[in-house]
Short mmCIF file of C-alpha atoms in Angstrom, two decimals:
data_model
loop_
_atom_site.label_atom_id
_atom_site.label_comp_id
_atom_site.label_asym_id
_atom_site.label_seq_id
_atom_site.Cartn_x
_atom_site.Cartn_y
_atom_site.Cartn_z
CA UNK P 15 0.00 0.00 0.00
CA UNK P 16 2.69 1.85 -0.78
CA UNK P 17 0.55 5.32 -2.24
CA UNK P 18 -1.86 5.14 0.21
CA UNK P 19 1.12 4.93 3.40
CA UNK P 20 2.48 7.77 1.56
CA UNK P 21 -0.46 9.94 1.63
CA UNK P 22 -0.91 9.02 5.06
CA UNK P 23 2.46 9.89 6.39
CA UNK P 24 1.33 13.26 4.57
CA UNK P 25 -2.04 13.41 6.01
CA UNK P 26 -0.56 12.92 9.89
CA UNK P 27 2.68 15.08 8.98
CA UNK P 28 0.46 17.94 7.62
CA UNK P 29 -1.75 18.90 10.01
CA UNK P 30 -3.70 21.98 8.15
CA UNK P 31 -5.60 21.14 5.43
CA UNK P 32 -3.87 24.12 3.25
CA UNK P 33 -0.77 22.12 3.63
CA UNK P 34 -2.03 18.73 2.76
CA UNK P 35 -3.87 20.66 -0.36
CA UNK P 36 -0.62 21.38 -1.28
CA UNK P 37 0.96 18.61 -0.92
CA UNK P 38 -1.35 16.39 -2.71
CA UNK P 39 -1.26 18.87 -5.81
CA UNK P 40 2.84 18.55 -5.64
CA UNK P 41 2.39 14.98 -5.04
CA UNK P 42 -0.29 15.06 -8.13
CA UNK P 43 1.93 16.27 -10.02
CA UNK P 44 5.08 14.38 -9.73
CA UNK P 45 2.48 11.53 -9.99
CA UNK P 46 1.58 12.81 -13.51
CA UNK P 47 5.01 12.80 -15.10
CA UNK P 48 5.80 9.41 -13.54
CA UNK P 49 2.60 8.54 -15.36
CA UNK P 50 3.47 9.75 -18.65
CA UNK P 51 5.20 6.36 -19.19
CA UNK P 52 3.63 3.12 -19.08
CA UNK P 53 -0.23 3.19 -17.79
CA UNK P 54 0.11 -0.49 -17.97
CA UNK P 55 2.33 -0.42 -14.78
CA UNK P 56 0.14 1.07 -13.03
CA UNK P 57 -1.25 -2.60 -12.36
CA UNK P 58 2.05 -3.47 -11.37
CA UNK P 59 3.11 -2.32 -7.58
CA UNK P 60 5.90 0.08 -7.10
CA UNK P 61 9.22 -1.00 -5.37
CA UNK P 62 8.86 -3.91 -5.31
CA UNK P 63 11.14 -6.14 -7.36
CA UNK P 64 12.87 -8.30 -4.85
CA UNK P 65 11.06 -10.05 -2.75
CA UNK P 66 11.87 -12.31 0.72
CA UNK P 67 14.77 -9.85 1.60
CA UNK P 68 13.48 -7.46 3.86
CA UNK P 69 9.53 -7.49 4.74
CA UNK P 70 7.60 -5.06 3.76
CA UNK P 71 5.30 -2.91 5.58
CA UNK P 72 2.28 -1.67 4.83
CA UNK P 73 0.35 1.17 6.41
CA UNK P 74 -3.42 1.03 7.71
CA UNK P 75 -6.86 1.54 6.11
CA UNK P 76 -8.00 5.46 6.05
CA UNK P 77 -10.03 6.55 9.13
CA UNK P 78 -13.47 8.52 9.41
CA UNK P 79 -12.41 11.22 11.40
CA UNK P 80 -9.03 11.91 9.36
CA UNK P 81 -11.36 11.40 6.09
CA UNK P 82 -13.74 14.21 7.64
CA UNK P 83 -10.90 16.66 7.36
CA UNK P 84 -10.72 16.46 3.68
CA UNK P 85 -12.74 18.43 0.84
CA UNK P 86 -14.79 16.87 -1.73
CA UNK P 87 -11.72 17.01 -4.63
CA UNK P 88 -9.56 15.46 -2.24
CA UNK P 89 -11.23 13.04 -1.34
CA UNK P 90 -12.56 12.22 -5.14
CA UNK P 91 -8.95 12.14 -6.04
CA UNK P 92 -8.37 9.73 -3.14
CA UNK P 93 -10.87 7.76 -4.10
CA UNK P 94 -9.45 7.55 -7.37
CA UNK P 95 -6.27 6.74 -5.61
CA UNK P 96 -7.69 3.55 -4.24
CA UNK P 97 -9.47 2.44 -6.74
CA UNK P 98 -6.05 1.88 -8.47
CA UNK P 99 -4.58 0.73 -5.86
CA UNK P 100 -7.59 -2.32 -5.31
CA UNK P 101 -7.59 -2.63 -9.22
CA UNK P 102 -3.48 -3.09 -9.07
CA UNK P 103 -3.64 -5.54 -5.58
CA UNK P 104 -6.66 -7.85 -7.81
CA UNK P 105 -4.43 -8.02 -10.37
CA UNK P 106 -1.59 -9.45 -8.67
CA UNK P 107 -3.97 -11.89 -6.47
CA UNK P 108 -5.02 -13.34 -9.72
CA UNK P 109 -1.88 -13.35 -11.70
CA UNK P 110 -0.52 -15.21 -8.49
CA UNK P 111 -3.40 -17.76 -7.97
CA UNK P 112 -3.31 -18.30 -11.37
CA UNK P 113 -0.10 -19.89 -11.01
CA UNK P 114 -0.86 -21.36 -7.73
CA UNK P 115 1.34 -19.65 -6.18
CA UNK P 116 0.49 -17.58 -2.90
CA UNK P 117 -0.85 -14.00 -2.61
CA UNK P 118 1.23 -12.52 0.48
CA UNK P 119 -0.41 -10.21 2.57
CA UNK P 120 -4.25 -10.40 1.52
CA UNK P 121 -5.98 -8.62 4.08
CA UNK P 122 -4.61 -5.18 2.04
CA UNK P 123 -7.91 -5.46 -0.27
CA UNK P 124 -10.33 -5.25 2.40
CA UNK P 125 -8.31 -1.84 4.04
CA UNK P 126 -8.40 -1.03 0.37
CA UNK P 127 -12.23 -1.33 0.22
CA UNK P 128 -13.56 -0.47 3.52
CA UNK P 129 -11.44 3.20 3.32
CA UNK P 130 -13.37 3.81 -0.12
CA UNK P 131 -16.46 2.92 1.48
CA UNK P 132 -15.49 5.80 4.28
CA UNK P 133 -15.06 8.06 1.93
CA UNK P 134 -18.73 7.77 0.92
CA UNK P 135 -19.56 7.55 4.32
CA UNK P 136 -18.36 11.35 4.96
CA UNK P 137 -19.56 12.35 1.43
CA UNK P 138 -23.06 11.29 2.53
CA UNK P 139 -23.06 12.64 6.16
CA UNK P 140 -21.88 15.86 4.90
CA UNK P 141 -24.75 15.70 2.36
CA UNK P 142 -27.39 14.49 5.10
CA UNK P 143 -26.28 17.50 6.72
CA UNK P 144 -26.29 20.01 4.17
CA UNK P 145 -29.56 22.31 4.96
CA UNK P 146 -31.07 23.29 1.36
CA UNK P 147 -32.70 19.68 0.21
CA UNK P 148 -32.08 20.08 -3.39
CA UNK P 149 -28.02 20.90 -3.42
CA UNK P 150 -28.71 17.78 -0.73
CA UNK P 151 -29.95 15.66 -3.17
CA UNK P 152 -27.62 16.44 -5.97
CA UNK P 153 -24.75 15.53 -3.93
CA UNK P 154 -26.35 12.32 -2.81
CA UNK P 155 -26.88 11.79 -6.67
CA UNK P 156 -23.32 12.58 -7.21
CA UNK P 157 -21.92 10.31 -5.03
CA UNK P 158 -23.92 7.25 -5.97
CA UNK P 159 -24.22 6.95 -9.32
CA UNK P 160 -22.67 4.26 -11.36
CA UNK D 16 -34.07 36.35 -16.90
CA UNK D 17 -33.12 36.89 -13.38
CA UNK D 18 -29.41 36.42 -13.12
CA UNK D 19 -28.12 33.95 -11.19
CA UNK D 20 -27.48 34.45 -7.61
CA UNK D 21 -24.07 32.81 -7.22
CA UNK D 22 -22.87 32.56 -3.39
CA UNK D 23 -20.77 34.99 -2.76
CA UNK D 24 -21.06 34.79 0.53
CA UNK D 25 -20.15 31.22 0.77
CA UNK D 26 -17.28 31.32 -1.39
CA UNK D 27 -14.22 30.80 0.14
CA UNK D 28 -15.65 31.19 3.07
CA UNK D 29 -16.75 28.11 4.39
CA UNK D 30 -13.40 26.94 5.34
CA UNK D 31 -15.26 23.17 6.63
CA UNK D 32 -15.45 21.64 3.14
CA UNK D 33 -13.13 24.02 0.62
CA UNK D 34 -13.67 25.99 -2.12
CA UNK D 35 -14.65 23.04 -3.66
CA UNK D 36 -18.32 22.36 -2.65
CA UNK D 37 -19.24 25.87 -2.05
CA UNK D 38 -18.39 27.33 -5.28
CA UNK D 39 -20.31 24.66 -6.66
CA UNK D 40 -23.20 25.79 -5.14
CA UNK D 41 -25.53 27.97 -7.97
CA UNK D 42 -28.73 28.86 -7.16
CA UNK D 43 -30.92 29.28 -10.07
CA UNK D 44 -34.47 30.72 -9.48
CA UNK D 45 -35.71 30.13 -13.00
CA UNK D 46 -34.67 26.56 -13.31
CA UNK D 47 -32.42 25.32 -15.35
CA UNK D 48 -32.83 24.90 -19.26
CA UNK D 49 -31.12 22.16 -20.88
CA UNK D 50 -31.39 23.98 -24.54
CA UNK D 51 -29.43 26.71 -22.91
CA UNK D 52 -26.33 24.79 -22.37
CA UNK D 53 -23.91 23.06 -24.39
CA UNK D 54 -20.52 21.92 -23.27
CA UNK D 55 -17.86 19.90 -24.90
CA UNK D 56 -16.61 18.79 -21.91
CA UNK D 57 -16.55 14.73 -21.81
CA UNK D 58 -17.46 12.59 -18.64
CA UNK D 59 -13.89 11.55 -19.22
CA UNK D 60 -12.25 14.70 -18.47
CA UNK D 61 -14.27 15.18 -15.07
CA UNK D 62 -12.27 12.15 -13.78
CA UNK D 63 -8.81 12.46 -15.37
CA UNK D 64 -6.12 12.78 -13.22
CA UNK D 65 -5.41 16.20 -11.92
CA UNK D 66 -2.03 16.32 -13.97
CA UNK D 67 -3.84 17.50 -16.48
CA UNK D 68 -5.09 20.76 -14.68
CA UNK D 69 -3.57 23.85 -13.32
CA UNK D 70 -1.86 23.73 -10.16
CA UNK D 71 -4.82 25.23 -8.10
CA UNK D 72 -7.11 23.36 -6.35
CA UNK D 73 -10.31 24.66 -8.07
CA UNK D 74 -9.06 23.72 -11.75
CA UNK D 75 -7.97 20.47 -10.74
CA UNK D 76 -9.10 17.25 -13.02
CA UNK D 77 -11.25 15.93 -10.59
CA UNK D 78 -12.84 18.96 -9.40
CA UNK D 79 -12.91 20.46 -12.64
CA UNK D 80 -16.46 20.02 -12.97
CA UNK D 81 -16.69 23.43 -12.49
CA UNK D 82 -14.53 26.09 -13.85
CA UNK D 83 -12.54 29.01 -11.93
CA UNK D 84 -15.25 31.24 -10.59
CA UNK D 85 -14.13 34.17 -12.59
CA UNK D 86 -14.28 32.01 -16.22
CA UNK D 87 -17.42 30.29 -15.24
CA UNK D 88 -20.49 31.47 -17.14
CA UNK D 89 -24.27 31.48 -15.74
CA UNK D 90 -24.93 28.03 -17.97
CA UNK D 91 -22.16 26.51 -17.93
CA UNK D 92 -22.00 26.21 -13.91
CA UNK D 93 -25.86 25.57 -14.17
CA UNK D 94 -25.58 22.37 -16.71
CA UNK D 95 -22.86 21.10 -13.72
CA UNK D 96 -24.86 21.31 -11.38
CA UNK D 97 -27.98 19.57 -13.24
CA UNK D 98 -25.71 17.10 -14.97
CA UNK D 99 -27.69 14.27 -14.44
CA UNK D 100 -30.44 15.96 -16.41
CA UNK D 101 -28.54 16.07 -19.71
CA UNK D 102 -28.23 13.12 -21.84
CA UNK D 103 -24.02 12.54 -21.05
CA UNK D 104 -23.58 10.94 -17.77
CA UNK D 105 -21.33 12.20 -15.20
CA UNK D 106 -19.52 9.12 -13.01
CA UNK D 107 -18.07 10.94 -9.81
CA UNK D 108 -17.36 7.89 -8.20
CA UNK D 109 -16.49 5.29 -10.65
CA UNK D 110 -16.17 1.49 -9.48
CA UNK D 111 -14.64 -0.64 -11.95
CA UNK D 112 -12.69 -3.60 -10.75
CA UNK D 113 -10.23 -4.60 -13.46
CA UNK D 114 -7.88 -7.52 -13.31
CA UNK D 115 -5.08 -7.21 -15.72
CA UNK D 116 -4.06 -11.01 -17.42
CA UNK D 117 -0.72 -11.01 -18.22
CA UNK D 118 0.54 -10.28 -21.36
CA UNK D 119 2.40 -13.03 -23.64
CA UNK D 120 5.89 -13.49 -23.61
CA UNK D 121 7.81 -11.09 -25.60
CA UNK D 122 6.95 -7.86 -23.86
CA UNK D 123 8.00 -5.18 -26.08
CA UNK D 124 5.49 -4.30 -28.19
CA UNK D 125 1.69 -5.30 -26.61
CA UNK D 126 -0.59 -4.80 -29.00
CA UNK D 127 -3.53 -6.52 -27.04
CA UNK D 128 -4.32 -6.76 -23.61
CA UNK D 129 -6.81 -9.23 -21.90
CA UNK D 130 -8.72 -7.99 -18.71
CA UNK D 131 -11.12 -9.78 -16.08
CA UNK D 132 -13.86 -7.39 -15.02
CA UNK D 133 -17.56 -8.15 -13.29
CA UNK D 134 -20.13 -9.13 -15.74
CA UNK D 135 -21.70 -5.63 -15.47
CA UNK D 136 -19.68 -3.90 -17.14
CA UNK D 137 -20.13 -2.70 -20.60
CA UNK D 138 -17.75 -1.96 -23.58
CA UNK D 139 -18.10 1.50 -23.34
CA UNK D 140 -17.69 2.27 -19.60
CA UNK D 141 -13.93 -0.09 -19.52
CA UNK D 142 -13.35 1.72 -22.65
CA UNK D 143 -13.55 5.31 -20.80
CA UNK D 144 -12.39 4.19 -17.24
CA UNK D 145 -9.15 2.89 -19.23
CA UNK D 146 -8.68 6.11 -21.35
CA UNK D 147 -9.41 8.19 -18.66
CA UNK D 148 -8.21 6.76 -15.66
CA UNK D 149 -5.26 5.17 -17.15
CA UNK D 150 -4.16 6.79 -19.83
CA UNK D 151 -4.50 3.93 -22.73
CA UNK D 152 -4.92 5.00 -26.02
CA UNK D 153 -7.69 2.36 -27.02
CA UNK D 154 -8.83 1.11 -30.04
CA UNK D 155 -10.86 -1.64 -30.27
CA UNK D 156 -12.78 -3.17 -26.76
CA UNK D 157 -13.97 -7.03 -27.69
CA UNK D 158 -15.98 -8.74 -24.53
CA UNK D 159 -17.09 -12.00 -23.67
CA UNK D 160 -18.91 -13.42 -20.46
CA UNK D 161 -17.28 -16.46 -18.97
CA UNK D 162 -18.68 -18.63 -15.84
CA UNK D 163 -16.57 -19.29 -13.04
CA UNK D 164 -15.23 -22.62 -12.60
CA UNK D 165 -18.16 -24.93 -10.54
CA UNK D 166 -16.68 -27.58 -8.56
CA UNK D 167 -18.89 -30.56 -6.43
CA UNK D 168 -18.04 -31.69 -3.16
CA UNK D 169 -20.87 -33.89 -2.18
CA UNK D 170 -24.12 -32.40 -2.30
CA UNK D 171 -22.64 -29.30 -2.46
CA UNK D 172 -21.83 -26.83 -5.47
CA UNK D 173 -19.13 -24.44 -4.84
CA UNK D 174 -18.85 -22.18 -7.99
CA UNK D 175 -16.45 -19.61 -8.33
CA UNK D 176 -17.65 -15.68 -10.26
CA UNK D 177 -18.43 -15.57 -13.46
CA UNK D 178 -16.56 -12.65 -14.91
CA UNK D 179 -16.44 -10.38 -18.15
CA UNK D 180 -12.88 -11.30 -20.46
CA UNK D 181 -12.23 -8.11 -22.37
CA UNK D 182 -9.64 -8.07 -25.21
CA UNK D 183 -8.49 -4.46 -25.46
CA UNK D 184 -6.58 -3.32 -28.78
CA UNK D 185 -4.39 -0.47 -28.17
CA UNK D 186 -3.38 2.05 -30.97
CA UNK D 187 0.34 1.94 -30.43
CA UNK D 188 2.42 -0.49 -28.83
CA UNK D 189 3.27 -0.53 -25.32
CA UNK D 190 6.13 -2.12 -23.54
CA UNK D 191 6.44 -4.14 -20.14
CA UNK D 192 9.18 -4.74 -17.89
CA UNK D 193 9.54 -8.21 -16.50
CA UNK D 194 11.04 -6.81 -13.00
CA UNK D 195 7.59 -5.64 -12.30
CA UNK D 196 7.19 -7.36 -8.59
CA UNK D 197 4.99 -10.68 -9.83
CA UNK D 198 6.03 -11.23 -13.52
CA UNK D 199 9.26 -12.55 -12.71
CA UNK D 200 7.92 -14.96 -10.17
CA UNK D 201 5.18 -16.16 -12.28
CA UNK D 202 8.02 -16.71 -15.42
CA UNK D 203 9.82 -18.85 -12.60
CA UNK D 204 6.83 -20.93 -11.42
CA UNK D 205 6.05 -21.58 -15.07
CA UNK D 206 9.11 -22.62 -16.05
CA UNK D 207 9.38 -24.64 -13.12
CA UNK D 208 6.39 -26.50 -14.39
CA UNK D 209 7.75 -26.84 -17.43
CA UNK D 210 10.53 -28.61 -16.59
CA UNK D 211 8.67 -31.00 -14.17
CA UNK D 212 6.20 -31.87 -17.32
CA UNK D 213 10.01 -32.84 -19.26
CA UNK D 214 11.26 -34.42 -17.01
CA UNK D 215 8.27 -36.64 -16.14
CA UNK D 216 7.86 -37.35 -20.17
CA UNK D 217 11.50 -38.53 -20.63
CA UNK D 218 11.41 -40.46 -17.66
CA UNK D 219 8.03 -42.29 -18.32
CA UNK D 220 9.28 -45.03 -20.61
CA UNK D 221 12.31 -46.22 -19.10
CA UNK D 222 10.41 -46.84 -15.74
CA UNK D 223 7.59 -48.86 -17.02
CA UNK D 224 8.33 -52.32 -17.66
CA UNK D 225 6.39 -54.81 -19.73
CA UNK D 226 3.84 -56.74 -18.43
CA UNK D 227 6.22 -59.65 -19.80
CA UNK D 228 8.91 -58.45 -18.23
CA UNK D 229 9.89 -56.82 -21.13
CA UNK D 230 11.23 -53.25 -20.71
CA UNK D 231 9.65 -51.90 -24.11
CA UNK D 232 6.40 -49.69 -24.69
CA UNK D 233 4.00 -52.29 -25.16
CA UNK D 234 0.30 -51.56 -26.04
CA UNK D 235 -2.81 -53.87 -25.71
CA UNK D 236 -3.30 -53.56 -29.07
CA UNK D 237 0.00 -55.14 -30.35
CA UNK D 238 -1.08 -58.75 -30.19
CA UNK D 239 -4.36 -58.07 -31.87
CA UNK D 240 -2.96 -56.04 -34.67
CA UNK D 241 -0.27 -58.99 -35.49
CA UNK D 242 -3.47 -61.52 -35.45
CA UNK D 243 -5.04 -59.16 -37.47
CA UNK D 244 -5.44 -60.91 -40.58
CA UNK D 245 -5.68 -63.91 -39.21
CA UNK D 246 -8.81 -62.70 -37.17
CA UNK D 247 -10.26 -60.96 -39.75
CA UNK D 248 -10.29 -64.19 -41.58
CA UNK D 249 -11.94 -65.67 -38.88
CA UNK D 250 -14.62 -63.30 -38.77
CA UNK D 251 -15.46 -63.93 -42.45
CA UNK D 252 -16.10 -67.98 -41.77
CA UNK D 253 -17.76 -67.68 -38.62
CA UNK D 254 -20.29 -65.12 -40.48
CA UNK D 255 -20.34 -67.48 -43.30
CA UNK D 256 -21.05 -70.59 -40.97
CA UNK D 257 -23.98 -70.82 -38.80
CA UNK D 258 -24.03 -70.52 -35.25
CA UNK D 259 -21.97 -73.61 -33.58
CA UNK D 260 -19.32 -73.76 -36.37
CA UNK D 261 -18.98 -69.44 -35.14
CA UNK D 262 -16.41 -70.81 -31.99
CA UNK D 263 -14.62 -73.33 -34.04
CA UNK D 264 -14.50 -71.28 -37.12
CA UNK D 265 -12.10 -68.64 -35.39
CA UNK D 266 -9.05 -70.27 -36.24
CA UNK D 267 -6.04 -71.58 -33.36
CA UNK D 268 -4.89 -67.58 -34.09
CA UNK D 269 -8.47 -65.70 -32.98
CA UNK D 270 -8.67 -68.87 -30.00
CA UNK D 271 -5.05 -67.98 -28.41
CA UNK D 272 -5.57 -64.15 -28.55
CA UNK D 273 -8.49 -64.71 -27.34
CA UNK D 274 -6.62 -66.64 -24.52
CA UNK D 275 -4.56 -63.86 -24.11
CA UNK D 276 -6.83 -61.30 -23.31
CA UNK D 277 -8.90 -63.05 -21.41
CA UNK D 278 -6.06 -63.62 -18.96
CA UNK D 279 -5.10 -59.97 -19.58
CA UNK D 280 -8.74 -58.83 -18.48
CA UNK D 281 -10.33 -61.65 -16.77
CA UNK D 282 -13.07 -59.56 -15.15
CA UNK D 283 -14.70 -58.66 -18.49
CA UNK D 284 -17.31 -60.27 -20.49
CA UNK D 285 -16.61 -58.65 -23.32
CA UNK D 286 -15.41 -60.23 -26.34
CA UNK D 287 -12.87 -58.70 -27.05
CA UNK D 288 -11.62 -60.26 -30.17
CA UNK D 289 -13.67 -59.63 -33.23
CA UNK D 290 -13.08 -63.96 -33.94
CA UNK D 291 -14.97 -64.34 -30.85
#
């Protein structure tokens, strides 16, 4: 979970959310020319070519409360984030399985999961709580359409 | 028209959620009019990466839905607001697992790439959630449904998902490096397998000995196809002669094979010579 323990070390370094706005653009954009490369790696994970020699560690899920902190790009982009990030982790669980081989570390796809289903969480408390009924329902529309 | 009352007081100012939400916010007495509003902007480019944007927050990809406050115009912010009302879509949120297969062998120029995604999901939608999200220049998207793999145990059925194969055709050709973390592993495993499945094969016949003794292939069929003729023979007088002369008529060749594979399968009742 190598993006999403980055952004979190960057979430609980940066306390204001003007910092971690700024952050995440810098981050953004240095994510962007990376990017410009192969979008086929991006189902591959970062750093990690050889395995066995040291373990890895991966950080935690993303919390409610530090979610609640966030504004609505942010969080979109995070979501976006993770949605790579489960896409990338299903990818290697079935390239591995598929050789019978064994998929280290699976419990990273439900962290994966349950953070994007916090994010909706706060999206939809924050649109339960919005006052006028119709900007209300527009965000509720926003955030669960398929 | 009355002109639209755009927060002004919220802007900026509601520090809770960001500029984001509130400058979203229009307020539009009137209602909106979707014959007022035309814009070019694709469901794509609402969720491209924010590379692609400015460096402030408000014309970032994602929240690019609406413009800077200063560019937007009365419609344009109004049709952004109502976007579920026109006839293109708007995804916010978009959830499409894909499971990359992995590509054949020589990995420097991938023309085609296979993907696994949930039944549900149409040509169109991987086609933008790959352009979009990705970055792959597609051309072609060819889909087929597959079941999962059902197994039995007992009364029970235990079937794996069924799942949507896609076969994507890119425009230009794209490159992958085998030190990618699993690739290498997998190429290991396989050839590992390989070279189990060669070794096995080579070793197969000089392990198995005749049933004779005899350390050669041998096949059931060998004695049979030597008394061949002579059975064949046989066949032709015992359909010639009637019914008791059918035993004797097989000839001393069709009675020993016979011999022989009854003691080679004395549990069957089949007759298994054609003399017989």
């Amino acid at each position: 979970m190598m993006l999403v323990s980055r952004v979190l070390g960057r979430v609980l370094c940066a306390a204001s959310k003007s910092e971690s706005f700024a952050t995440s653009a810098a981050a953004a954009a240095a994510d962007s020319a990376r990017k410009a490369q192969n979008p086929l790696e991006e189902f591959f994970e970062v750093d990690r070519s050889t395995d066995e020699e040291k373990p890895v560690v991966y950080g935690r899920g993303w919390k409610a409360s530090e979610l609640r902190l966030k504004s609505w790009d942010d969080l979109q982009k995070l979501w976006y984030v993770l949605l790579k990030e489960k896409n990338m982790l299903m990818t290697q669980r079935q390239m591995l399985h598929a050789q019978n081989l064994r998929f280290p570390h699976p419990e990273r796809i439900p962290k994966v999961r349950k953070s994007m289903c916090r994010i909706k969480h706060v999206l939809t408390e924050r649109a339960i709580a919005d006052p006028d009924p119709r900007r209300s329902a527009e965000m509720k529309r926003m955030i669960n359409a398929l | 028209m009355k002109t639209k009352k755009l927060n002004g007081e919220r802007r900026g100012g509601d520090g809770e959620w960001g500029k984001a939400l509130t400058e979203r916010d229009v307020e539009d007495e009137e209602g909106i009019r979707v014959s007022d509003v035309w814009r070019p902007r694709s469901p794509e480019v609402r969720h491209r990466e924010m590379g692609e944007g400015g460096t402030e927050p408000s014309r970032l990809g994602f929240g690019a839905r609406r413009t800077n406050a200063s560019t937007s115009s009365r419609a344009s912010e109004s049709e952004e607001e109502m976007g579920s009302r026109l006839g293109r879509r708007v995804i916010h949120f978009a959830n499409l697992p894909i499971k990359l297969l992995l590509p054949s062998p020589p990995f420097d120029s991938i023309r085609e790439i296979a993907l696994k995604t949930i039944p549900s999901a149409s040509k169109v939608e991987i086609r933008r959630v790959l352009e979009s999200l990705y970055g792959f220049d597609v051309a072609d998207v060819r889909t087929l449904n597959m079941e999962g793999k059902k197994t039995k145990r007992g009364p029970f059925l235990a079937a794996k998902p069924d799942y949507k194969k896609a076969y994507v055709t890119l425009r230009s050709p794209l490159s992958l490096s085998p030190d990618l973390f699993p690739v290498k592993l997998i190429f290991e495993e396989r050839e590992r397998i390989a070279a189990a499945a060669k070794a096995a094969a080579s070793r197969r016949p000089a392990v198995v000995e005749g049933e004779d003794g005899r350390g050669e292939r041998k096949h059931w069929l060998d004695e049979r196809r030597r008394e061949e003729p002579s059975g064949y023979r046989g066949k032709r007088a015992a359909a010639a002669a009637v019914g008791v002369r059918r035993r004797g008529g097989g000839g001393r060749g069709g009675r020993a094979k016979k011999g022989q594979e009854e003691s080679k399968f004395p549990w069957s009742s089949m007759r298994l010579s054609e003399s017989a």
